[in-house]
XYZ file of N, CA and C in Angstrom:
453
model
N 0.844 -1.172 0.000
C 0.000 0.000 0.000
C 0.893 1.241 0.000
N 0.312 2.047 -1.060
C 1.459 3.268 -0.702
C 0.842 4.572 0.213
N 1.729 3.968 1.535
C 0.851 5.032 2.513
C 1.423 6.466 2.564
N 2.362 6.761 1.711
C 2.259 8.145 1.492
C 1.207 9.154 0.570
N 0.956 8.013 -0.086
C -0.866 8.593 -0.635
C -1.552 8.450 -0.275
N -2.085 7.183 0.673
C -3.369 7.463 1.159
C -3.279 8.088 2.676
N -2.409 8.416 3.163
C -2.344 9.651 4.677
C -1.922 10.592 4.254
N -1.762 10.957 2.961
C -1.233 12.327 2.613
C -2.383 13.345 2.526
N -1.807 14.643 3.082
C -2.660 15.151 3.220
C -1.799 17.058 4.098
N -2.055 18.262 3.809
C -1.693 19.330 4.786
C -1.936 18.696 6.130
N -3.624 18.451 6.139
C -4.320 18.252 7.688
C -4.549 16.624 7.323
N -4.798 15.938 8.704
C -5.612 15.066 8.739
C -7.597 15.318 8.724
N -7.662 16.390 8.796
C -9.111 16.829 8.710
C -9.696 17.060 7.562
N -10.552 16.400 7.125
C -11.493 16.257 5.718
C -12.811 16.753 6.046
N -13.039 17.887 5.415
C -14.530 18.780 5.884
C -15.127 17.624 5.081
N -16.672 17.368 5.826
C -17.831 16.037 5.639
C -18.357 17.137 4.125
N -18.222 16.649 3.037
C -19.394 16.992 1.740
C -20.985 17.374 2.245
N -21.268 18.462 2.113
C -22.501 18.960 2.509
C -23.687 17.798 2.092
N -23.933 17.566 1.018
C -24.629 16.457 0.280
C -24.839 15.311 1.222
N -23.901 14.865 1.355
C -23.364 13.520 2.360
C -24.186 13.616 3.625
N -23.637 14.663 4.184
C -24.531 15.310 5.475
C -25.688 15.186 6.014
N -26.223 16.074 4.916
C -27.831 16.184 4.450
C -28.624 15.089 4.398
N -27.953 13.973 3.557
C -28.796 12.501 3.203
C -28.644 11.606 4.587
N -27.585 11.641 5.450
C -27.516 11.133 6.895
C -28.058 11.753 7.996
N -28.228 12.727 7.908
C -28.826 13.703 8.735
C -30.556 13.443 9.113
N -31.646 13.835 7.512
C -32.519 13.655 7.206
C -32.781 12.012 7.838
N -31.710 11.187 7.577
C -32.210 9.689 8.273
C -32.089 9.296 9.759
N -30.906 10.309 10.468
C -30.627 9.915 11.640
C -30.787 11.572 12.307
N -31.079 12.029 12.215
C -31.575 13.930 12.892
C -29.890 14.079 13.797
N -29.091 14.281 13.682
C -27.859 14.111 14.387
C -28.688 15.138 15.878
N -27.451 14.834 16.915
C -27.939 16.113 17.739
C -26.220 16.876 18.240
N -25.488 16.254 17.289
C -24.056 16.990 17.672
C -22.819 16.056 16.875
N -21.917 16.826 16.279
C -21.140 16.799 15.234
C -19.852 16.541 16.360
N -19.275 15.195 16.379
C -18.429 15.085 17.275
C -16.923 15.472 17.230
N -16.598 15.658 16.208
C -15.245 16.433 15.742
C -15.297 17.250 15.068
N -15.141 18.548 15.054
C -15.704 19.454 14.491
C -14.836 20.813 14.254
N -15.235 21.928 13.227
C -14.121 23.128 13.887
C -15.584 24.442 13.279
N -15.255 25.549 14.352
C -15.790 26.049 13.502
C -16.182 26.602 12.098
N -15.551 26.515 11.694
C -15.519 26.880 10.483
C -16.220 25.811 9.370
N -16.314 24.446 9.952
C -16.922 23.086 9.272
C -17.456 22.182 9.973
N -18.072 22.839 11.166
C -19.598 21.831 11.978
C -20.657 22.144 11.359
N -21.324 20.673 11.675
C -22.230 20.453 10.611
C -23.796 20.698 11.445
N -23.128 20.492 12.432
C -24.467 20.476 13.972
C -24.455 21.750 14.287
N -25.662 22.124 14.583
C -25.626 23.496 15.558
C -24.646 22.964 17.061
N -24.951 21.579 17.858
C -24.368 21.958 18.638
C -22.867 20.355 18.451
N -21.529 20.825 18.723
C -20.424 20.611 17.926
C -19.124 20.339 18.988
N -18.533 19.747 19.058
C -17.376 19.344 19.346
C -15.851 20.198 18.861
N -14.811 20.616 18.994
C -13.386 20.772 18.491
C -12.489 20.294 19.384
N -11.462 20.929 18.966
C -10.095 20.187 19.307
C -9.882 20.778 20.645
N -10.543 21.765 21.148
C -10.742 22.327 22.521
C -11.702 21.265 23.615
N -12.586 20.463 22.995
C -13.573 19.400 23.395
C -12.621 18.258 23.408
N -12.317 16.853 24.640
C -11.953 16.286 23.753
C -12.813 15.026 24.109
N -13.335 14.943 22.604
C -14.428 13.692 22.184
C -13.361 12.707 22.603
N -12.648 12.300 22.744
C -11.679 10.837 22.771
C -12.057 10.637 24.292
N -12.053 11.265 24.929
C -11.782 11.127 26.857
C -13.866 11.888 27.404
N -14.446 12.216 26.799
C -16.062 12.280 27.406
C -16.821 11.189 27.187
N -17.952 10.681 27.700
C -18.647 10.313 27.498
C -19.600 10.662 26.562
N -19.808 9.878 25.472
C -20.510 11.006 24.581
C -22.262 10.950 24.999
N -22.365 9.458 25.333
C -24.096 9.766 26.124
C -24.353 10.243 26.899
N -23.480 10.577 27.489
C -23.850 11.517 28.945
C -24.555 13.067 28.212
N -23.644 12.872 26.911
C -24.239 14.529 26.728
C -25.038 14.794 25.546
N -25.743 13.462 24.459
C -26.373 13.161 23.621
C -26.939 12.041 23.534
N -27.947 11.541 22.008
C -28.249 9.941 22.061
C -27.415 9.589 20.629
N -27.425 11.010 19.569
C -26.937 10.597 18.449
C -25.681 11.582 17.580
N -24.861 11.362 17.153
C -23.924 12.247 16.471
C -23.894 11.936 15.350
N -22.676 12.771 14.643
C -22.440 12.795 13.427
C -20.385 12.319 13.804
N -19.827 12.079 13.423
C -18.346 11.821 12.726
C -17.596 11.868 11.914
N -17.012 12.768 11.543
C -15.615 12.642 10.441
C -14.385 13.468 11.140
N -13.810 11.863 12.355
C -12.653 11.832 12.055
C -11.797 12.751 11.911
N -10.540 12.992 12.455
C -9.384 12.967 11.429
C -8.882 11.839 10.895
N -8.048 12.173 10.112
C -8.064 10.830 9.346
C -6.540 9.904 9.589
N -5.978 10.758 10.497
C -4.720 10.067 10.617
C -4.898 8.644 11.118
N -4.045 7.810 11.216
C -3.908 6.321 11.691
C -4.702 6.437 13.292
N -3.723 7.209 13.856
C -3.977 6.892 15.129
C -5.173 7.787 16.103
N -5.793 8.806 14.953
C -6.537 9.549 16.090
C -7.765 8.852 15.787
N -7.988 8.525 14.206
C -9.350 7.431 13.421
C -9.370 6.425 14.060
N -8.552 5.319 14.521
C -8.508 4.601 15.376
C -9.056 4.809 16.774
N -8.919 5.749 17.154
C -8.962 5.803 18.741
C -11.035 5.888 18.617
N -10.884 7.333 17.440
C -12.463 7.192 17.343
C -13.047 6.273 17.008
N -12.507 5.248 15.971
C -13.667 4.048 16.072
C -13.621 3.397 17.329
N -13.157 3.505 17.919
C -12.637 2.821 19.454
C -13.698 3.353 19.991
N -13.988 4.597 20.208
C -14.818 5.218 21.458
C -16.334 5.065 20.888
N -16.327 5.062 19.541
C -17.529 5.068 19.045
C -18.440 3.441 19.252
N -17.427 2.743 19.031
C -17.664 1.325 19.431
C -18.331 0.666 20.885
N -17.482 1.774 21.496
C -17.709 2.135 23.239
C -18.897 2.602 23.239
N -19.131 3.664 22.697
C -20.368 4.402 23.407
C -21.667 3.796 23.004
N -21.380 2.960 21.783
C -22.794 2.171 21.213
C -23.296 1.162 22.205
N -22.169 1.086 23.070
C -22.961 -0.372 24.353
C -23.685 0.669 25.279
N -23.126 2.029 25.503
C -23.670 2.977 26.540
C -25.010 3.979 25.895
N -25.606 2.607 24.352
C -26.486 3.563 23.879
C -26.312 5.252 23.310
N -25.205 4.923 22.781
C -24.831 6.209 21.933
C -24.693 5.531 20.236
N -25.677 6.071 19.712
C -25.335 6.292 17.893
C -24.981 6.820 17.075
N -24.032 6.410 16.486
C -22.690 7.215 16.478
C -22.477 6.767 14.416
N -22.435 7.742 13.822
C -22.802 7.221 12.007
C -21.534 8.508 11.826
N -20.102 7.522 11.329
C -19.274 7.959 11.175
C -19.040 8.051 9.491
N -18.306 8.934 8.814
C -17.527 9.102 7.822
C -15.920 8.722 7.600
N -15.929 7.782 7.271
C -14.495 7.023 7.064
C -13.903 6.237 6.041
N -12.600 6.908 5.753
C -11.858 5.949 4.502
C -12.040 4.932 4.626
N -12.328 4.172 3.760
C -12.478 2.584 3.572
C -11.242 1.787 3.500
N -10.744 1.823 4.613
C -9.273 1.156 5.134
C -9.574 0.020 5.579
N -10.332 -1.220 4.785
C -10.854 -2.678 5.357
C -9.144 -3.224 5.722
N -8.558 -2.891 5.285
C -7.175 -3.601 5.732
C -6.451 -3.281 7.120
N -7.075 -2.316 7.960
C -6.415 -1.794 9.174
C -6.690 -2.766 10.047
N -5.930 -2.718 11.411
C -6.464 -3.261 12.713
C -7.923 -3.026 13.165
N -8.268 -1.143 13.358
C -9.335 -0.848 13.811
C -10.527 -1.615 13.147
N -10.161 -1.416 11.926
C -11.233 -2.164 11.111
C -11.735 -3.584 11.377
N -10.836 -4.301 11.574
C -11.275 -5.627 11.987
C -11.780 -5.969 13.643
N -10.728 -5.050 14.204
C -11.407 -5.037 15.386
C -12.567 -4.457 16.176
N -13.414 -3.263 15.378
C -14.413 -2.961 15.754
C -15.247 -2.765 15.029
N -15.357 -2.821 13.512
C -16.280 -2.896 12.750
C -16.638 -4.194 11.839
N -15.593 -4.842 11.556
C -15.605 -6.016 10.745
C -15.498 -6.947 11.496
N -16.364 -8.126 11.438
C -15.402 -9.469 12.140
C -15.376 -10.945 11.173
N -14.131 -10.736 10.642
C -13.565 -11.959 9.477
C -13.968 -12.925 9.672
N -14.224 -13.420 11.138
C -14.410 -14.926 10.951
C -15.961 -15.279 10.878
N -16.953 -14.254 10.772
C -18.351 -14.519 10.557
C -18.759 -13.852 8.935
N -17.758 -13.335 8.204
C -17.972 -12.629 7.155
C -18.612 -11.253 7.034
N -19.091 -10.950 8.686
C -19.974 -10.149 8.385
C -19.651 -8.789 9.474
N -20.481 -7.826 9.678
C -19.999 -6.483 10.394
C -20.096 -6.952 12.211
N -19.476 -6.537 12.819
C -19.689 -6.934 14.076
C -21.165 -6.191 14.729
N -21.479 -6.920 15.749
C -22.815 -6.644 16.556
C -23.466 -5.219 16.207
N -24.091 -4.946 15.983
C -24.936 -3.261 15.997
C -24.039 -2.431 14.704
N -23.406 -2.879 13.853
C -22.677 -2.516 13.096
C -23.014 -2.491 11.760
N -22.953 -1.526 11.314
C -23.618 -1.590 9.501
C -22.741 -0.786 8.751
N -22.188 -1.703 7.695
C -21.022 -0.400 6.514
C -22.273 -0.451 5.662
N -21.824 0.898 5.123
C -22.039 1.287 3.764
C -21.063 2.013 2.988
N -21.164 1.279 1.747
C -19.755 1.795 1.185
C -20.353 2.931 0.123
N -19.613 3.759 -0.307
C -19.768 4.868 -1.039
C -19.124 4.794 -2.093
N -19.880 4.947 -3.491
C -19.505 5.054 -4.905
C -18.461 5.759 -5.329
N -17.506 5.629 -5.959
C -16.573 7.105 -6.203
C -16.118 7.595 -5.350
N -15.314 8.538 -5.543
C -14.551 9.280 -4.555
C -14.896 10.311 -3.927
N -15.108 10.655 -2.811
C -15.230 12.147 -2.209
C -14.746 13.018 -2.942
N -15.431 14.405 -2.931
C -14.747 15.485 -2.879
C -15.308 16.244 -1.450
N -14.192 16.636 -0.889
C -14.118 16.811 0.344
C -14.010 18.393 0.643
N -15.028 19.178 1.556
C -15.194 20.434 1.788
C -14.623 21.523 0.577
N -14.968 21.779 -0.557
C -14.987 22.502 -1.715
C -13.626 22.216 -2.236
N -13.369 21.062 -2.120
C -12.284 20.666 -2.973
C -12.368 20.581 -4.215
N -11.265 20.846 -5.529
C -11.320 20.477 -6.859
C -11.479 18.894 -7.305
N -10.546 18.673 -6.333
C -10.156 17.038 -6.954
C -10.610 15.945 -5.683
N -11.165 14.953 -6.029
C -10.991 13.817 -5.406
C -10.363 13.397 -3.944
N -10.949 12.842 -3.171
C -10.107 12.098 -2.384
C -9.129 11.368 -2.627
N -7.876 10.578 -2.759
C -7.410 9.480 -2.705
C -6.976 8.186 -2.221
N -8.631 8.521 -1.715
C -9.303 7.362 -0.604
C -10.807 6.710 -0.934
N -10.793 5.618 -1.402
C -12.298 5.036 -0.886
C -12.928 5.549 0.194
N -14.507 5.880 0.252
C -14.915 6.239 1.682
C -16.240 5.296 1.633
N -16.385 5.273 2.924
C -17.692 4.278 3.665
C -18.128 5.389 5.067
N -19.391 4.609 4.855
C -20.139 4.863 6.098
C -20.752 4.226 6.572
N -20.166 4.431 8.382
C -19.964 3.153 9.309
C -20.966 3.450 10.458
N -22.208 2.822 10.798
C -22.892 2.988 11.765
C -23.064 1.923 13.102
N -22.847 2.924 14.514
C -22.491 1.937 15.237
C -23.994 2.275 16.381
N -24.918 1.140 15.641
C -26.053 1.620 16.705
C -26.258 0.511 18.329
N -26.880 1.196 19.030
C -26.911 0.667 20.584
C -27.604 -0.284 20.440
């Protein structure tokens, strides 16, 4: 895999495609955008890098969010981690994420290989084509999916 293209990037932060939003939104009413900046929350009420979603409880302070990640190895990881977490504490949590079926996180909290199928409360959906990501010209150079982790 050449992982200087697919983690390349200025930021690890990929503003969520308005479109995208909208069609998840309308199905799941978010009530807070868990990584967020101002400038590209999608929720009236929103999370940043001043918040930190990795270390709260997220039901304590909602029932449903929205997600996109940064996209680096290790902070995407940690969030499918917590998101995984909070779905036993009844938090629903419908993330935006590169379609990295080959990672650890992946197998360990969304996929499970040896049943063929998504683990417990877990539903991918994979996405056609490539993102274009917060008024970008060009493409992602990433597959993306969307990963729902309900209670």
């Amino acid at each position: 895999m050449n992982h200087a293209l697919m983690f390349s990037s200025k930021s690890d932060e990929w503003e969520t495609p308005q479109d995208v939003f909208d069609r998840l939104h309308a199905e799941f009413d978010f009530q807070i955008d868990l990584a967020a900046s101002a400038e590209n929350h999608k929720c009236e009420r929103w999370w940043g890098k001043g918040d930190d979603a990795l270390t709260l409880t997220w039901a304590a302070h909602a029932k449903r969010g929205w997600l996109n990640p940064p996209y680096s190895r290790t902070l995407c990881a940690r969030f499918i981690q917590v998101a995984a977490s909070e779905r036993e504490l009844g938090f629903l949590t419908v993330m935006l994420l590169p379609a990295r079926t080959d990672t650890k996180a992946f197998h360990t909290y969304i996929y499970d290989a040896s049943t063929w199928h998504p683990r417990p409360g877990v539903e991918i959906r994979l996405l056609p084509g490539r993102l274009k990501f917060g008024g970008s010209t060009n493409a992602a150079p990433f597959p993306s999916m969307i990963v729902v982790f309900r209670p």
